[in-house]
Each structure stands twice: as structure tokens, then as C-alpha cells.
Amino acid sequence: CLIHFIKRTMTKLGKQRRKKSYNYGSNKRRLKMKDQRKTKYGVVVENDILKQNWDRKKSVNANLQSLGVASDANQVVKKIKSVKNQFIESRLGPVPEETSAASTKSSQVVEKLEKEAKESKKAPTFRFSNEQVLWITYLMDKHKQDYKAMARDPRNHYQETPGAIRQKIRRFISIPDHFVPYCRERGLLDQIKDSEG
């Protein structure tokens, strides 16, 4: 009886071969690349500082931990503690932190990354769209400094509040690329030159 049971469950080689038919519709190269990306060897590190210190034998999380960079920001940021817990910890005193060779290496990497981030900061380049510039200049020409009247103006399609309009006008004035042409068109720059000269 046992022999019959085994015979029924075992498949014939011909059936197995028929099941393994080649799938012409799949792109084998793309599938291989997709599989490689999921492994720790397929990680592409674009930052030069991290690339120099990256160990291909380690996983992504292990690499980031050894370099002193957080892989999950939620684990790094301390949770807000209750007043009771803060009181208990202040009574016990501060907990001493351990320093090792790995932490000195990671601190050097973090210092380099911070330095690179500070150097690469760019000045903010916010600009209003052309329609917004036309709308703001229209309001400034028609209502001068009356922000409540600007808010009630029929061209205020988005129903901006007087405070929001005031902020937009202040920002408009702080951007020379917008405000200088506005002053030139209305002859305000000529008046300033005449009063100085």
C-alpha cells in the first residue's frame, strides 16, 4: 500500500520538463538587475565620502551604523519623556557613553559629511510666477498699503486673507528680481536718484 502512495505523489520527468518552459516574454537582464539591487552587493552609493568608507561585505544597515549615519531617523531621535521620567533620570545622573575605534572612524565620516553639507548650501531662489507678480503689482498699484481692501478685491480669486497678502507683498519686495523692475516701470528709482542728487 505504501508503494502505491509514493507512486501517486511522484511526478514523471516528462511532466516536470513540460512545466519548465522558457518564458520568452520576460527580460532576463532586467530581472537579474532587479535581483542584484535587492542584495547588499547591488547597493549603489553615490556620495563620495560614503563610497570611500563603504564595505561591500556588510549590509546597508551595518554599513550606515559603522559610519555613524542613521538608517532610520526614528531610532536616533530621542522620544519625548514624561516629567516623571525626567525627574527620575536627573536624580540618577547622566549615563556615561562608551567610545571605541569604530566610533572615532564614524565621527570622522560624519564630520566630513557635515562639512560637505555646509559648503553645498545654496541661497534660496524662490520666485513668484508671472501671474502672481501681475496680481501683486495690480494690488499694490490699486490699493497701496490697504491690505483689507486687497482681500476684498474681486481679483482675489483664492480668497487670500489680509495677513497672507501682506506676507506675499513683503516677500515680493524682498526679491530684487521682482521689485526692481516694478520700481523702474513706475519711475520710483528715478525719484530716489533725484532726491539723493
Tab-separated table of C-alpha atoms in Angstrom:
chain	number	residue	atom	x	y	z
A	1	CYS	CA	0.000	0.000	0.000
A	2	LEU	CA	2.878	2.348	0.775
A	3	ILE	CA	4.397	1.754	-2.662
A	4	HIS	CA	1.207	2.862	-4.391
A	5	PHE	CA	1.133	6.054	-2.335
A	6	ILE	CA	4.682	7.007	-3.350
A	7	LYS	CA	3.956	6.232	-6.994
A	8	ARG	CA	0.951	8.527	-6.985
A	9	THR	CA	2.781	11.520	-5.498
A	10	MET	CA	5.949	11.355	-7.565
A	11	THR	CA	5.727	13.169	-10.882
A	12	LYS	CA	7.175	11.854	-14.057
A	13	LEU	CA	10.258	13.539	-15.542
A	14	GLY	CA	8.374	14.325	-18.708
A	15	LYS	CA	5.787	16.309	-16.769
A	16	GLN	CA	8.491	18.222	-14.923
A	17	ARG	CA	10.225	19.132	-18.172
A	18	ARG	CA	6.959	20.291	-19.714
A	19	LYS	CA	6.355	22.637	-16.785
A	20	LYS	CA	9.794	24.227	-17.202
A	21	SER	CA	9.128	26.037	-20.450
A	22	TYR	CA	11.191	29.114	-21.348
A	23	ASN	CA	9.398	32.417	-20.846
A	24	TYR	CA	10.179	34.473	-23.920
A	25	GLY	CA	8.172	37.459	-22.694
A	26	SER	CA	10.404	38.225	-19.688
A	27	ASN	CA	13.542	40.311	-19.952
A	28	LYS	CA	16.213	38.190	-18.212
A	29	ARG	CA	18.728	41.030	-17.974
A	30	ARG	CA	16.213	43.315	-16.278
A	31	LEU	CA	15.191	40.568	-13.845
A	32	LYS	CA	18.838	39.891	-12.969
A	33	MET	CA	19.477	43.599	-12.353
A	34	LYS	CA	16.356	43.765	-10.166
A	35	ASP	CA	17.573	40.823	-8.095
A	36	GLN	CA	21.045	42.364	-7.718
A	37	ARG	CA	19.575	45.647	-6.454
A	38	LYS	CA	17.885	43.809	-3.604
A	39	THR	CA	21.120	42.253	-2.348
A	40	LYS	CA	23.758	44.019	-0.266
A	41	TYR	CA	26.225	43.739	-3.164
A	42	GLY	CA	23.998	45.696	-5.537
A	43	VAL	CA	23.821	48.872	-3.449
A	44	VAL	CA	24.876	51.974	-5.393
A	45	VAL	CA	26.481	54.606	-3.152
A	46	GLU	CA	26.601	57.980	-4.896
A	47	ASN	CA	28.161	60.074	-2.124
A	48	ASP	CA	31.987	60.087	-2.467
A	49	ILE	CA	32.660	60.149	1.283
A	50	LEU	CA	30.366	57.203	1.950
A	51	LYS	CA	31.681	55.373	-1.125
A	52	GLN	CA	35.281	55.510	0.189
A	53	ASN	CA	34.300	54.007	3.548
A	54	TRP	CA	31.645	51.557	2.269
A	55	ASP	CA	32.227	47.854	2.961
A	56	ARG	CA	30.590	45.671	0.284
A	57	LYS	CA	30.573	42.638	2.596
A	58	LYS	CA	28.282	44.341	5.113
A	59	SER	CA	24.588	45.051	4.779
A	60	VAL	CA	23.259	48.592	4.287
A	61	ASN	CA	22.205	48.996	7.930
A	62	ALA	CA	25.511	47.609	9.233
A	63	ASN	CA	27.460	49.957	6.945
A	64	LEU	CA	25.468	53.007	7.978
A	65	GLN	CA	25.800	52.098	11.643
A	66	SER	CA	29.586	51.666	11.378
A	67	LEU	CA	29.855	55.014	9.553
A	68	GLY	CA	27.764	56.768	12.206
A	69	VAL	CA	24.916	57.649	9.853
A	70	ALA	CA	21.330	56.875	10.784
A	71	SER	CA	19.396	54.480	8.584
A	72	ASP	CA	16.154	55.211	10.463
A	73	ALA	CA	15.706	58.687	11.898
A	74	ASN	CA	13.006	57.489	14.299
A	75	GLN	CA	15.517	55.308	16.131
A	76	VAL	CA	18.065	58.115	16.505
A	77	VAL	CA	15.800	60.875	17.787
A	78	LYS	CA	15.048	60.530	21.467
A	79	LYS	CA	11.416	60.114	22.407
A	80	ILE	CA	9.782	62.828	24.482
A	81	LYS	CA	9.847	61.698	28.078
A	82	SER	CA	7.275	62.404	30.729
A	83	VAL	CA	8.087	64.808	33.564
A	84	LYS	CA	8.202	61.893	35.994
A	85	ASN	CA	10.839	60.025	33.964
A	86	GLN	CA	12.903	63.197	33.501
A	87	PHE	CA	12.878	63.727	37.278
A	88	ILE	CA	13.994	60.133	37.932
A	89	GLU	CA	16.846	60.389	35.376
A	90	SER	CA	18.038	63.707	36.799
A	91	ARG	CA	18.219	62.054	40.252
A	92	LEU	CA	20.249	59.112	38.937
A	93	GLY	CA	22.688	61.294	36.987
A	94	PRO	CA	23.915	61.145	33.392
A	95	VAL	CA	24.732	57.798	31.790
A	96	PRO	CA	28.394	57.598	30.588
A	97	GLU	CA	28.810	56.953	26.863
A	98	GLU	CA	31.286	54.402	25.523
A	99	THR	CA	33.868	55.422	22.919
A	100	SER	CA	35.658	52.980	20.640
A	101	ALA	CA	37.782	52.917	17.496
A	102	ALA	CA	34.681	52.400	15.346
A	103	SER	CA	33.033	55.492	16.827
A	104	THR	CA	36.122	57.657	16.067
A	105	LYS	CA	36.071	56.460	12.449
A	106	SER	CA	32.358	57.140	12.233
A	107	SER	CA	32.762	60.589	13.770
A	108	GLN	CA	35.348	61.470	11.105
A	109	VAL	CA	32.944	60.370	8.374
A	110	VAL	CA	30.117	62.361	9.953
A	111	GLU	CA	32.365	65.456	10.226
A	112	LYS	CA	33.240	65.184	6.526
A	113	LEU	CA	29.558	64.818	5.613
A	114	GLU	CA	28.601	67.839	7.744
A	115	LYS	CA	31.388	69.914	6.172
A	116	GLU	CA	30.217	68.941	2.672
A	117	ALA	CA	26.625	69.824	3.571
A	118	LYS	CA	27.634	73.263	4.862
A	119	GLU	CA	29.661	74.005	1.727
A	120	SER	CA	26.889	72.941	-0.641
A	121	LYS	CA	24.210	75.208	0.862
A	122	LYS	CA	22.738	77.411	-1.820
A	123	ALA	CA	20.993	80.707	-1.445
A	124	PRO	CA	17.223	80.327	-1.612
A	125	THR	CA	15.975	81.020	-5.115
A	126	PHE	CA	12.260	81.472	-4.521
A	127	ARG	CA	10.449	83.352	-7.285
A	128	PHE	CA	6.793	84.155	-7.796
A	129	SER	CA	5.148	83.013	-11.006
A	130	ASN	CA	4.365	85.647	-13.659
A	131	GLU	CA	0.657	85.530	-12.803
A	132	GLN	CA	1.392	86.079	-9.117
A	133	VAL	CA	3.692	89.021	-9.922
A	134	LEU	CA	0.972	90.622	-12.075
A	135	TRP	CA	-1.606	90.079	-9.309
A	136	ILE	CA	0.630	91.517	-6.564
A	137	THR	CA	1.620	94.546	-8.638
A	138	TYR	CA	-2.050	95.163	-9.507
A	139	LEU	CA	-2.988	95.100	-5.819
A	140	MET	CA	-0.082	97.374	-4.861
A	141	ASP	CA	-0.968	99.869	-7.601
A	142	LYS	CA	-4.679	99.936	-6.812
A	143	HIS	CA	-4.774	99.703	-3.007
A	144	LYS	CA	-1.263	100.941	-1.931
A	145	GLN	CA	-0.987	99.624	1.697
A	146	ASP	CA	-4.648	98.787	2.411
A	147	TYR	CA	-4.482	95.014	2.915
A	148	LYS	CA	-8.137	94.676	3.929
A	149	ALA	CA	-9.196	96.254	0.637
A	150	MET	CA	-6.829	93.891	-1.201
A	151	ALA	CA	-8.531	90.930	0.474
A	152	ARG	CA	-11.961	92.201	-0.675
A	153	ASP	CA	-10.756	92.888	-4.237
A	154	PRO	CA	-12.634	90.887	-6.922
A	155	ARG	CA	-9.333	89.686	-8.413
A	156	ASN	CA	-8.509	87.896	-5.146
A	157	HIS	CA	-9.705	84.588	-6.591
A	158	TYR	CA	-8.033	82.408	-3.950
A	159	GLN	CA	-9.572	84.495	-1.144
A	160	GLU	CA	-6.256	85.312	0.487
A	161	THR	CA	-6.531	86.906	3.921
A	162	PRO	CA	-5.086	90.389	4.603
A	163	GLY	CA	-2.229	88.798	6.576
A	164	ALA	CA	-1.370	86.363	3.773
A	165	ILE	CA	-1.409	89.188	1.210
A	166	ARG	CA	0.856	91.283	3.463
A	167	GLN	CA	3.347	88.397	3.674
A	168	LYS	CA	3.327	87.922	-0.105
A	169	ILE	CA	3.914	91.640	-0.691
A	170	ARG	CA	6.782	91.683	1.812
A	171	ARG	CA	8.321	88.695	0.090
A	172	PHE	CA	7.802	90.349	-3.298
A	173	ILE	CA	9.626	93.467	-2.055
A	174	SER	CA	12.495	91.363	-0.646
A	175	ILE	CA	13.194	89.744	-4.054
A	176	PRO	CA	15.190	92.210	-6.198
A	177	ASP	CA	14.381	90.329	-9.422
A	178	HIS	CA	10.709	91.212	-8.904
A	179	PHE	CA	10.808	94.520	-7.079
A	180	VAL	CA	13.439	96.426	-9.117
A	181	PRO	CA	11.550	96.087	-12.439
A	182	TYR	CA	8.353	97.098	-10.625
A	183	CYS	CA	10.037	100.260	-9.315
A	184	ARG	CA	11.618	101.014	-12.704
A	185	GLU	CA	8.287	100.777	-14.537
A	186	ARG	CA	6.659	103.203	-12.115
A	187	GLY	CA	9.583	105.645	-12.005
A	188	LEU	CA	10.261	105.103	-8.301
A	189	LEU	CA	14.009	104.628	-8.835
A	190	ASP	CA	14.263	107.980	-10.658
A	191	GLN	CA	12.623	109.754	-7.711
A	192	ILE	CA	15.183	108.254	-5.311
A	193	LYS	CA	18.096	109.347	-7.574
A	194	ASP	CA	16.698	112.884	-7.811
A	195	SER	CA	16.312	113.211	-4.045
A	196	GLU	CA	19.915	111.983	-3.472
A	197	GLY	CA	21.485	114.156	-6.186
